[in-house]
mmCIF file of C-alpha atoms in Angstrom:
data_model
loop_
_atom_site.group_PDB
_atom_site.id
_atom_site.type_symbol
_atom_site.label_atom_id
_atom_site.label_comp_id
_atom_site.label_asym_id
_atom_site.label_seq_id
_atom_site.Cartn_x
_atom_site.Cartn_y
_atom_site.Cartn_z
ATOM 1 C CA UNK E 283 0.000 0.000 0.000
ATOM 2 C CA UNK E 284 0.927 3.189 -0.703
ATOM 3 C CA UNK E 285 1.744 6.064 2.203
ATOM 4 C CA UNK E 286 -0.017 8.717 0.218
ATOM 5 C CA UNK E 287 -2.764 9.817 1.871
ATOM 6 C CA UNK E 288 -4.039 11.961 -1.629
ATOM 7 C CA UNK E 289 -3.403 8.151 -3.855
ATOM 8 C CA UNK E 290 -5.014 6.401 -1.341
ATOM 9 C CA UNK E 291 -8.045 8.615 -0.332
ATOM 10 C CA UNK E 292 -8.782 8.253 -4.224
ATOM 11 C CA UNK E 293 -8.735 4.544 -4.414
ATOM 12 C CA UNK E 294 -11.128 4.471 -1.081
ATOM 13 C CA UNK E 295 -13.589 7.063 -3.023
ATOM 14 C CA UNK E 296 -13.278 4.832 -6.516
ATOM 15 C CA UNK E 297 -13.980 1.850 -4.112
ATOM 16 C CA UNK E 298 -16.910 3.435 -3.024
ATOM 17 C CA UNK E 299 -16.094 4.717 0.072
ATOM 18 C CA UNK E 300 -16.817 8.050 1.773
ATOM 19 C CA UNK E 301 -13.862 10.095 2.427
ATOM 20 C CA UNK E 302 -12.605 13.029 4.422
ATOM 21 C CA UNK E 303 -8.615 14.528 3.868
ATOM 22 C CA UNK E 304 -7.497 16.345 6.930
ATOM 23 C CA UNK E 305 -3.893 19.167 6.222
ATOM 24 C CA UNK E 306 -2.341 20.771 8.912
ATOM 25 C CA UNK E 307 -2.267 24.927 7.728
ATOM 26 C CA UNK E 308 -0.918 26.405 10.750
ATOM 27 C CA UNK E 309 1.764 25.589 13.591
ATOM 28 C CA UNK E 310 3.108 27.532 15.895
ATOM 29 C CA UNK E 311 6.329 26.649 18.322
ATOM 30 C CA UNK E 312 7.485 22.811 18.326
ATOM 31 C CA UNK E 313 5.173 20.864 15.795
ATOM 32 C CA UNK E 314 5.287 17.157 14.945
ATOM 33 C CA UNK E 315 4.645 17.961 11.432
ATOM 34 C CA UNK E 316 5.095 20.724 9.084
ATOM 35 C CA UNK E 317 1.975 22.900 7.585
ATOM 36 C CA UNK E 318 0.844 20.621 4.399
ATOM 37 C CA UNK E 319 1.270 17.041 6.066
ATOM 38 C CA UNK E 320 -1.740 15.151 5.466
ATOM 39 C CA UNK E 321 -4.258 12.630 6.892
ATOM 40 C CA UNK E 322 -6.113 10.878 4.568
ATOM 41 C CA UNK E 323 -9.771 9.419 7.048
ATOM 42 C CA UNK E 324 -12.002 6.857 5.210
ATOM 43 C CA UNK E 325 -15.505 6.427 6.542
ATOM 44 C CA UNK E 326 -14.668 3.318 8.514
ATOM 45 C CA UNK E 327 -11.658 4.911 10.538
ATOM 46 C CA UNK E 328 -9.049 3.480 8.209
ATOM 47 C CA UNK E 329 -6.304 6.146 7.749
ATOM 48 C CA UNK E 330 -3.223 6.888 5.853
ATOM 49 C CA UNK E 331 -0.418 9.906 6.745
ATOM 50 C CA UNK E 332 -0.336 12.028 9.588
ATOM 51 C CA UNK E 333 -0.711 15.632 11.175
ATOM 52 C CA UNK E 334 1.029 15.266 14.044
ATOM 53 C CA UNK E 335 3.343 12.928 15.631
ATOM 54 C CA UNK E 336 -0.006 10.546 16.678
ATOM 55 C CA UNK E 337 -1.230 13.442 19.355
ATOM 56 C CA UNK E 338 -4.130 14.570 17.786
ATOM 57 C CA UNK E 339 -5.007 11.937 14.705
ATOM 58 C CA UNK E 340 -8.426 9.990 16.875
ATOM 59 C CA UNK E 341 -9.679 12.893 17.379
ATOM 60 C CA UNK E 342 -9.134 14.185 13.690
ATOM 61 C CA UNK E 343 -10.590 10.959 12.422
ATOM 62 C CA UNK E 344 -13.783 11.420 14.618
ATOM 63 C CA UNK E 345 -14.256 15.772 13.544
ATOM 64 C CA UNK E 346 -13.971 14.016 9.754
ATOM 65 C CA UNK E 347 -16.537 10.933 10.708
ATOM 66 C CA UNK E 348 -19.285 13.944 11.756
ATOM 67 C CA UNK E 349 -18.757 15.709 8.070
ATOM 68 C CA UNK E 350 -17.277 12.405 5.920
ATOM 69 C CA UNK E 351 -21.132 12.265 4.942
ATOM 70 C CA UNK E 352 -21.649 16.050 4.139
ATOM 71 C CA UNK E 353 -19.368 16.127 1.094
ATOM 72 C CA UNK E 354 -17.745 19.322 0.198
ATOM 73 C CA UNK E 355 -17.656 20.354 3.623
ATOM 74 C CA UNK E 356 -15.040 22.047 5.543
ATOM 75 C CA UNK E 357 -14.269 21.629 9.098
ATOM 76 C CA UNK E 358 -11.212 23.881 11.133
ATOM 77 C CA UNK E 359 -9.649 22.356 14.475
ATOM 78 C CA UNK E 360 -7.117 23.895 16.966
ATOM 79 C CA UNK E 361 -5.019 21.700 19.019
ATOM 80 C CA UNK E 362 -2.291 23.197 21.644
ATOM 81 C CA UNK E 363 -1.752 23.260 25.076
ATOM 82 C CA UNK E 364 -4.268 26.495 25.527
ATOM 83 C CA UNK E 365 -6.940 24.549 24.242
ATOM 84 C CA UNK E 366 -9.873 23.110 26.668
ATOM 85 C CA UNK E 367 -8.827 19.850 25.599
ATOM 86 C CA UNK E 368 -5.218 19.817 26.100
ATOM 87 C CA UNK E 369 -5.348 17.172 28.506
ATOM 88 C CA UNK E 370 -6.956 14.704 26.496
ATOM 89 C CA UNK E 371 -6.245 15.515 22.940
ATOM 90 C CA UNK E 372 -3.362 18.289 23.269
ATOM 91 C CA UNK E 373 -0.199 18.020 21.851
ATOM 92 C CA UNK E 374 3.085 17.049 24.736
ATOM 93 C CA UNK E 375 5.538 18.772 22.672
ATOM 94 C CA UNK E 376 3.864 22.139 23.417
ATOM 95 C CA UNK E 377 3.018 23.381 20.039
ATOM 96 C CA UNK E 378 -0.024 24.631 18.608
ATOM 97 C CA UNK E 379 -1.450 23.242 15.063
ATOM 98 C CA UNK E 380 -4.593 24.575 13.385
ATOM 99 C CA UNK E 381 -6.101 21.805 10.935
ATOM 100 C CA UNK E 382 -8.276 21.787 8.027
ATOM 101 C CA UNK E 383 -10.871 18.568 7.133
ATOM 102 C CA UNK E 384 -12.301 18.292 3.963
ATOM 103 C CA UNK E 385 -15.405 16.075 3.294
ATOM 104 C CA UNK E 386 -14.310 14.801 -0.701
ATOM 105 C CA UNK E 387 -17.328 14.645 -3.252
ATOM 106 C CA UNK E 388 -17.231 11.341 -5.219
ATOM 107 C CA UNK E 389 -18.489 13.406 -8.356
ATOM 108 C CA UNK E 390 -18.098 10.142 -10.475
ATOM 109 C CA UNK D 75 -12.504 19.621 -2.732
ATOM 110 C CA UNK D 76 -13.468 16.834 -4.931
ATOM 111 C CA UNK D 77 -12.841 13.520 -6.693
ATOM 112 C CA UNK D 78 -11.998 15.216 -10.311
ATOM 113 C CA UNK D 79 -9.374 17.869 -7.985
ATOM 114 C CA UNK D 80 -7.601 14.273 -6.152
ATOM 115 C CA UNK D 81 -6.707 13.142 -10.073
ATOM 116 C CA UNK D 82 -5.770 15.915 -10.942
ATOM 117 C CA UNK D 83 -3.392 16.384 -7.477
ATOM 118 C CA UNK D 84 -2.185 12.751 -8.843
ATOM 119 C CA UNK D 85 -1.797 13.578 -12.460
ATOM 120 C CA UNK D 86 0.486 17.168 -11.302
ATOM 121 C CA UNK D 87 2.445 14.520 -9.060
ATOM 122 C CA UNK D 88 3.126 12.433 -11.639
ATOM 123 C CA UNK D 89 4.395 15.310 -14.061
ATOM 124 C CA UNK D 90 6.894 16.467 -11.725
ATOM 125 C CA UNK D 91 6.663 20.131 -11.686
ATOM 126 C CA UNK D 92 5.541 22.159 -8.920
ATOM 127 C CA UNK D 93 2.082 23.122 -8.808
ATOM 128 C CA UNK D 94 -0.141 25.003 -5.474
ATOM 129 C CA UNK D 95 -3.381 24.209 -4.262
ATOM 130 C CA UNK D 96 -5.549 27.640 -3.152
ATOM 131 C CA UNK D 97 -8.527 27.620 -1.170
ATOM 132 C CA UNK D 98 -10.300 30.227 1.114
ATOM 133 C CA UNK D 99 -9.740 28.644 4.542
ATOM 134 C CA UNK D 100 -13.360 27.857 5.591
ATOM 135 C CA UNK D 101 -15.016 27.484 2.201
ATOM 136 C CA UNK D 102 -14.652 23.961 0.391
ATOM 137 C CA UNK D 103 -13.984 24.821 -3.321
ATOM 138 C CA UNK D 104 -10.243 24.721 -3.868
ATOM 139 C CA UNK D 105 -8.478 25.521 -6.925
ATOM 140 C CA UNK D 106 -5.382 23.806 -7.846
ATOM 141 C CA UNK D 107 -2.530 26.136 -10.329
ATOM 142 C CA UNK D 108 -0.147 24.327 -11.981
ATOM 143 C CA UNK D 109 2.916 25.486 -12.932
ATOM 144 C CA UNK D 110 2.899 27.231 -16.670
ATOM 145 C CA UNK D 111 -0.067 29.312 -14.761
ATOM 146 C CA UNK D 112 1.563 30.080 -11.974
ATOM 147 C CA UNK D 113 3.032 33.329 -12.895
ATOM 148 C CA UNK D 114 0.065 34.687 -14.219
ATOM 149 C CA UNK D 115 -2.357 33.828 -11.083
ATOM 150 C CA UNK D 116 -3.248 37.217 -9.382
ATOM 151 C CA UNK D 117 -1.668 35.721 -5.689
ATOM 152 C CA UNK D 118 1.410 34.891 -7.748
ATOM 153 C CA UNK D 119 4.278 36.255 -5.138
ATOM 154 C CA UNK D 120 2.385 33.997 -2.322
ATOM 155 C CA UNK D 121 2.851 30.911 -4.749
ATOM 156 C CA UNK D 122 5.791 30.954 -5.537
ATOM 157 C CA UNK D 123 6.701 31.546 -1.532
ATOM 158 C CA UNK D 124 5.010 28.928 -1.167
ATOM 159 C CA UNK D 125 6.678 26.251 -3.324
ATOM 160 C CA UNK D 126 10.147 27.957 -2.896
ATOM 161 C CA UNK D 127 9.849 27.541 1.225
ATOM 162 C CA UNK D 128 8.371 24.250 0.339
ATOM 163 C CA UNK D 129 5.285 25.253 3.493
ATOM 164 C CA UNK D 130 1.945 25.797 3.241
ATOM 165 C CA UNK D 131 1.141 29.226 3.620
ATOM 166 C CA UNK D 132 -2.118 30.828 5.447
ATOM 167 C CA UNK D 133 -2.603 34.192 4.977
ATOM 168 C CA UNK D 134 -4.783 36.512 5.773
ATOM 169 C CA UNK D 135 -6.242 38.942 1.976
ATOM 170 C CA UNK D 136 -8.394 41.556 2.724
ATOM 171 C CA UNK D 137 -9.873 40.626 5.679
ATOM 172 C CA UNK D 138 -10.261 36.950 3.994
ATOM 173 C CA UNK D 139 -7.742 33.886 5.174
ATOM 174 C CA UNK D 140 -6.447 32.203 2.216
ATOM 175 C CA UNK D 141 -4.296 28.522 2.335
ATOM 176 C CA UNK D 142 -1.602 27.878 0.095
ATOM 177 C CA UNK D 143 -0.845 24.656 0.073
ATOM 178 C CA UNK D 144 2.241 23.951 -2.571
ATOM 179 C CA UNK D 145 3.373 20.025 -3.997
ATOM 180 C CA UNK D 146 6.890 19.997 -5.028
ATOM 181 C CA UNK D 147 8.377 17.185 -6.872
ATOM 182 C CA UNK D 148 10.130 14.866 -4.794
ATOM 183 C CA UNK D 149 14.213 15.714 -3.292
ATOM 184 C CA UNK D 150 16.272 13.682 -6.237
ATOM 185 C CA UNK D 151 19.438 11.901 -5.424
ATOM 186 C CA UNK D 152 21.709 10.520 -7.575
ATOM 187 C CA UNK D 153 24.409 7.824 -6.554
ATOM 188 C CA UNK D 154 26.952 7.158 -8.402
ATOM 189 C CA UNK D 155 28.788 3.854 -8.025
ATOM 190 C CA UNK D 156 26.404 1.002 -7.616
ATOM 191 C CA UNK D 157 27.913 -0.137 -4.602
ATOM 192 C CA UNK D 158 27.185 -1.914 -1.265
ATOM 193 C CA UNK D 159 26.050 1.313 0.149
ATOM 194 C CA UNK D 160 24.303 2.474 -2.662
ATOM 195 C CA UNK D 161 22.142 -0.300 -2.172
ATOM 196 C CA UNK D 162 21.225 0.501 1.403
ATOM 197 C CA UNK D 163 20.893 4.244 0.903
ATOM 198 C CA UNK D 164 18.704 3.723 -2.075
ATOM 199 C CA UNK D 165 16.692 2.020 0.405
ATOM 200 C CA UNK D 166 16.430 4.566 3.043
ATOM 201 C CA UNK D 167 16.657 7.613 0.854
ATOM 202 C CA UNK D 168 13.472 5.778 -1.070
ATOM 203 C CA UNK D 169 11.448 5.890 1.594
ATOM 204 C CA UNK D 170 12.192 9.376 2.824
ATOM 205 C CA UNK D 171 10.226 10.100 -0.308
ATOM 206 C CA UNK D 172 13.432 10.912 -2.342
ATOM 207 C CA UNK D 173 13.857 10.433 -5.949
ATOM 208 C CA UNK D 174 16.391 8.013 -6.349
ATOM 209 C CA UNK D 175 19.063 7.415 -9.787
ATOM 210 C CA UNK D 176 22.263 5.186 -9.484
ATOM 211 C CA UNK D 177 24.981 5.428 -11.974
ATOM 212 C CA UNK D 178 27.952 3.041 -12.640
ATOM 213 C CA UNK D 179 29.014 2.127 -15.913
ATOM 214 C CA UNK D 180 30.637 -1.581 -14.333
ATOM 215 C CA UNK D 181 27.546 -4.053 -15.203
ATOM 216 C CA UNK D 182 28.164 -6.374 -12.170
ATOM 217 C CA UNK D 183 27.533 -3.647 -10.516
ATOM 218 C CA UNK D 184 25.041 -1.934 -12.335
ATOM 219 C CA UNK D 185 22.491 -4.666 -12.253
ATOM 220 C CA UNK D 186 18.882 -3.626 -12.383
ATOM 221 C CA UNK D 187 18.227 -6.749 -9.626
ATOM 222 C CA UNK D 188 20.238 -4.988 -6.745
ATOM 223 C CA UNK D 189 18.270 -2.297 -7.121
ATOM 224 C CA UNK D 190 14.550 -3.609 -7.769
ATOM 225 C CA UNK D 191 13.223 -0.396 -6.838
ATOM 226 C CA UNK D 192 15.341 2.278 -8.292
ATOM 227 C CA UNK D 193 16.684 3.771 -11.661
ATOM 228 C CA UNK D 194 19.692 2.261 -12.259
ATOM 229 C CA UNK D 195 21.893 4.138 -15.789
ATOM 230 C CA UNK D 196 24.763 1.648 -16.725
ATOM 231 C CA UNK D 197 27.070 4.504 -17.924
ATOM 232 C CA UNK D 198 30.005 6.584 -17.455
ATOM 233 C CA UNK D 199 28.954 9.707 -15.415
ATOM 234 C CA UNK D 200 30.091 12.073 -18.174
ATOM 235 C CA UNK D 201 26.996 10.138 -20.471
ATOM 236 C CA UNK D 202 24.857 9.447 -17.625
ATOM 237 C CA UNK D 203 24.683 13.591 -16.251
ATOM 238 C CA UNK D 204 23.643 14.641 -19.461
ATOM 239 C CA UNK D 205 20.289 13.235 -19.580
ATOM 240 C CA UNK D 206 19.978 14.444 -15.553
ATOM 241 C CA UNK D 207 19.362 17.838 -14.315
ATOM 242 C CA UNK D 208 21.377 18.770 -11.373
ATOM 243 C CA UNK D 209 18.948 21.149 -9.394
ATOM 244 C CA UNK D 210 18.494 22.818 -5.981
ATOM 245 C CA UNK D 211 16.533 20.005 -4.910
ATOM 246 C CA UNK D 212 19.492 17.726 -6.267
ATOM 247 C CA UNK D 213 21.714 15.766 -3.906
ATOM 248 C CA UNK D 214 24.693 13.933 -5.378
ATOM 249 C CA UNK D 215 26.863 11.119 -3.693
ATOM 250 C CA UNK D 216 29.708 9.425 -5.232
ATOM 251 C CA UNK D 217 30.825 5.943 -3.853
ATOM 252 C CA UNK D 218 33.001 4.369 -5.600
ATOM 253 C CA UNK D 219 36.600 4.894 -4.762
ATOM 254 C CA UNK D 220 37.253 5.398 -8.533
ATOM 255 C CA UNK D 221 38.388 9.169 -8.933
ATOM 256 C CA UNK D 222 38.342 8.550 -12.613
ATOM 257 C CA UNK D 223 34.387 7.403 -11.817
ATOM 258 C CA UNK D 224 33.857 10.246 -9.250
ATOM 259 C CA UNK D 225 35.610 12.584 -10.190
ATOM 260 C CA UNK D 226 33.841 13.705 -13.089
ATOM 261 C CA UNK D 227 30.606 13.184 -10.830
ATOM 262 C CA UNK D 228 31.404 15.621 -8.592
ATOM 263 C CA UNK D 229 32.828 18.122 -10.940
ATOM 264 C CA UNK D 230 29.830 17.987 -12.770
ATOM 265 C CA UNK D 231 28.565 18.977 -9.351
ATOM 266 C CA UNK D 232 30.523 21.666 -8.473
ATOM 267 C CA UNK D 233 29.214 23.458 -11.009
ATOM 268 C CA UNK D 234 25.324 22.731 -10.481
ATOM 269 C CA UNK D 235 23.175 24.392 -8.216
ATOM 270 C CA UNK D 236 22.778 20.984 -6.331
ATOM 271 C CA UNK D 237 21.807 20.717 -2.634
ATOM 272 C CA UNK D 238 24.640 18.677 -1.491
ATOM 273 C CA UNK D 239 27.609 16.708 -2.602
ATOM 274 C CA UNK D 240 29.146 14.240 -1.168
ATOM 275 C CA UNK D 241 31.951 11.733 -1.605
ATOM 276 C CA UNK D 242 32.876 8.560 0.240
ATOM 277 C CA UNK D 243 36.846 8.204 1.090
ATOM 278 C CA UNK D 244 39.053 8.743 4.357
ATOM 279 C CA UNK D 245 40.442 11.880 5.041
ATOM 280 C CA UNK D 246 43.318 11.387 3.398
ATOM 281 C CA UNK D 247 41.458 10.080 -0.397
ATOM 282 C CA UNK D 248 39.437 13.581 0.603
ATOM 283 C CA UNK D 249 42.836 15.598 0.460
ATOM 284 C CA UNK D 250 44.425 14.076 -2.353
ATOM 285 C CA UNK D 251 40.989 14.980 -4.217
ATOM 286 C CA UNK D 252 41.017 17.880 -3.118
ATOM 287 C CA UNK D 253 44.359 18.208 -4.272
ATOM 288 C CA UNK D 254 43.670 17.488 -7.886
ATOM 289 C CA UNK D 255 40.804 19.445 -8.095
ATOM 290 C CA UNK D 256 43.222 22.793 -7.185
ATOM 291 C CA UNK D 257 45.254 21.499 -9.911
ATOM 292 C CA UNK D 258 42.481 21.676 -12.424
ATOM 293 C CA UNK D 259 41.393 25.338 -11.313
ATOM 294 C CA UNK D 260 38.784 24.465 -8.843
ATOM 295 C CA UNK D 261 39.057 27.223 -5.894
ATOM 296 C CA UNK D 262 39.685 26.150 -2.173
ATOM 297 C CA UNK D 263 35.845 27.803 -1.315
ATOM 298 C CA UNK D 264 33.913 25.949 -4.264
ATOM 299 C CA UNK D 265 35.672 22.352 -2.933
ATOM 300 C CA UNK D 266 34.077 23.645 0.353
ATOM 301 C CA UNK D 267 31.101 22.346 -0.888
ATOM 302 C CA UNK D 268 32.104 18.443 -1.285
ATOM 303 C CA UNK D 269 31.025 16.835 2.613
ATOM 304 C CA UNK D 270 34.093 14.355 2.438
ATOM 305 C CA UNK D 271 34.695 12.218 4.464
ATOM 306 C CA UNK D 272 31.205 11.629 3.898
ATOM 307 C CA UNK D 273 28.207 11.367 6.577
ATOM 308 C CA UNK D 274 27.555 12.571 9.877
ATOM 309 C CA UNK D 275 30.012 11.145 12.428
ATOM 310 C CA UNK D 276 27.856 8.336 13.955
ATOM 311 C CA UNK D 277 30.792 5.990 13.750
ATOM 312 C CA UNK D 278 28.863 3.512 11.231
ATOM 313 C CA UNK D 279 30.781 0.682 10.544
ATOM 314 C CA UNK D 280 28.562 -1.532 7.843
ATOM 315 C CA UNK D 281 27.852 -0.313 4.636
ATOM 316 C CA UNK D 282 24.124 0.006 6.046
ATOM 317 C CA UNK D 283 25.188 2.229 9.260
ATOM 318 C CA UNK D 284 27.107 4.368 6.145
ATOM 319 C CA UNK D 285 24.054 5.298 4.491
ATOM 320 C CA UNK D 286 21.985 6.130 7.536
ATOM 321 C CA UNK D 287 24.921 8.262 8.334
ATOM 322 C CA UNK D 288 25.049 9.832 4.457
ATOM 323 C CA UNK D 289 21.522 9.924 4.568
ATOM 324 C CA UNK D 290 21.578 12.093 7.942
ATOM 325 C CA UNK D 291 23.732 14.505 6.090
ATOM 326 C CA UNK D 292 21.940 15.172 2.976
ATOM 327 C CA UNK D 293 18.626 15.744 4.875
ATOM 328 C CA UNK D 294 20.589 18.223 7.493
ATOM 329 C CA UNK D 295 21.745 20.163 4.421
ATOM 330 C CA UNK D 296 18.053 19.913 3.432
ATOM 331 C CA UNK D 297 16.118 21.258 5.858
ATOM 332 C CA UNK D 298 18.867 23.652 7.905
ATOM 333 C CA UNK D 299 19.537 27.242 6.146
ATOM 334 C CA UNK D 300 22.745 27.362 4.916
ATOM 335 C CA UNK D 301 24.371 29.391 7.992
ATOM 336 C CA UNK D 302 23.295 27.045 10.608
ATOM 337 C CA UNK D 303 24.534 23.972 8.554
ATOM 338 C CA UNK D 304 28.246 25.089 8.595
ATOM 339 C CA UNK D 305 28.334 25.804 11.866
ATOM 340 C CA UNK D 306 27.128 22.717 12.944
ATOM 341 C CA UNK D 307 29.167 20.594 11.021
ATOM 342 C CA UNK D 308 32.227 21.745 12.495
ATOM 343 C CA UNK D 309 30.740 20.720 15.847
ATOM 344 C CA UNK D 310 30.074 17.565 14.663
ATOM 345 C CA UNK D 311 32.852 16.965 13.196
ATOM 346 C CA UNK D 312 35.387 18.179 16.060
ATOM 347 C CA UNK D 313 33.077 15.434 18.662
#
């Protein structure tokens, strides 16, 4: 299998699958991964890259489960150590990332 | 974003060129500009920062937040001398995502079955370079021992734009290269630029511990600006 979440995400949608692509467009201080890695989501959990160093990537994959069936959606998320959910969900190197999920139409 | 903007991500990939995708952060449609159309594209400057820093950019235009989000074709390295370690580092460097070409005109060596994976050229460098463009986003390592197989390699090099050079050999096959190289009109500053001997000073033994240790270097000269890298390097070197 391939580690590209873009190749992959369109074999899941030609398979039939639903599909969500999550990019990381904003860090700030000591991020896992630079702005423009990518997390491909496909509706059953199954995922392929990263946006962090494994930190924040459940809870990505269940933000892109709640829009994975409203395609052409958009969804922003802010992870960091300021964030409510730092202790569950935050990142330990003390960064901040912002995060972008697209919901992908399977226009045929 | 959609299925027909995925193929055509692929089909950019595939080509090899740079190209940027643009989207308005919150809103779904996303636009993707590939390179003959980058120049003309109204957010041009941001594009081309972009690609050129390799980072996806988010910006805020008039009162708007905008995501640039650039593809650049993959880091190429070319290894010449089909060698024990070129086998391992092909390996490694492959999976780093680098675009990986081996040279050696010797045919034992130069068999397409030690390197299953990989572009292998069965040619003298001086051939072999001519169909290969030696870019910023070029590394070059030369492993064979052979100054009358590296040597051309790396001159070649010298006077490319390429990322890195480097060529295997103790310190004292590094001097009497460096030796020659005077001799044929090369200045002390522009040899500066060959990392010999090569590889950050892990003390690798095996011709597998060599390439993590090669590999190590090219990526440090990769993602460190130019200032830092120097500075370092004598640190490393003087452990």
């Amino acid at each position: 299998m391939s580690n590209d979440p873009i190749e992959n995400a369109l074999n899941w949608l030609e398979q039939g699958h639903k599909v969500a692509i999550a990019t990381v467009v904003k860090t700030w201080g000591s991020a896992p991964r630079k702005a423009g890695s990518q997390l491909a989501i496909r509706d059953d959990g199954l995922m392929v890259g990263s946006v962090s160093g494994g930190c924040v990537e459940g809870d990505v994959v269940e933000n892109a489960l709640e829009i994975i069936n409203t395609p052409y959606s958009v969804k922003l998320l802010q992870y960091g150590i300021t964030n409510d959910t730092a202790w569950e969900v935050g990142l330990a190197c003390g960064g901040d990332i912002k995060i972008r999920i697209d919901s992908i139409q399977n226009d045929g | 974003m959609d299925k027909t903007l995925l193929k055509k991500i692929l089909e950019n990939k595939n080509k090899k060129k740079s190209f940027c995708l643009i989207s308005q952060a919150d809103v779904a449609e996303t636009s993707l500009v590939n390179n003959e159309d980058i120049e003309k594209h109204k957010f041009s400057k941001l594009i081309k920062k972009a690609i050129y820093e390799d980072k996806l950019i988010l910006e805020e235009i008039d009162g708007k937040e905008w995501i640039f989000n650039p593809f650049n074709p993959p880091v190429k390295l070319i290894i010449v001398g089909a060698v024990h370690v070129a086998q391992s580092l092909s390996i490694i460097a492959e999976n780093a995502n680098f675009d990986v070409v081996i040279i050696d005109p010797r045919e034992a060596f130069a068999a397409q079955d030690r390197f299953p994976n990989n572009k292998v050229i069965c040619a003298w460098p001086e051939d072999a370079f001519k169909e290969i463009q030696l870019d910023e986003r070029t590394a070059v390592v030369t492993l064979t021992h052979e100054p009358n197989l590296d040597d051309i390699a790396l001159k070649n090099s010298l006077n490319s734009k390429c990322f890195y050079i480097g060529a295997l050999g103790s310190k004292k096959t590094h001097k009497k290269r460096i030796d020659r190289f005077m001799q044929d009109g090369f200045n002390s500053d522009l040899l500066k630029r060959i990392n010999g001997p090569i590889g950050l000073p892990i003390n690798a033994q095996t011709p597998q511990e060599i390439a993590i240790s090669i590999m190590a270097e090219i990526i440090s000269s990769l993602r460190y600006q130019k200032e830092s890298i120097e500075e370092l390097r004598e640190n490393w070197k003087n452990r």
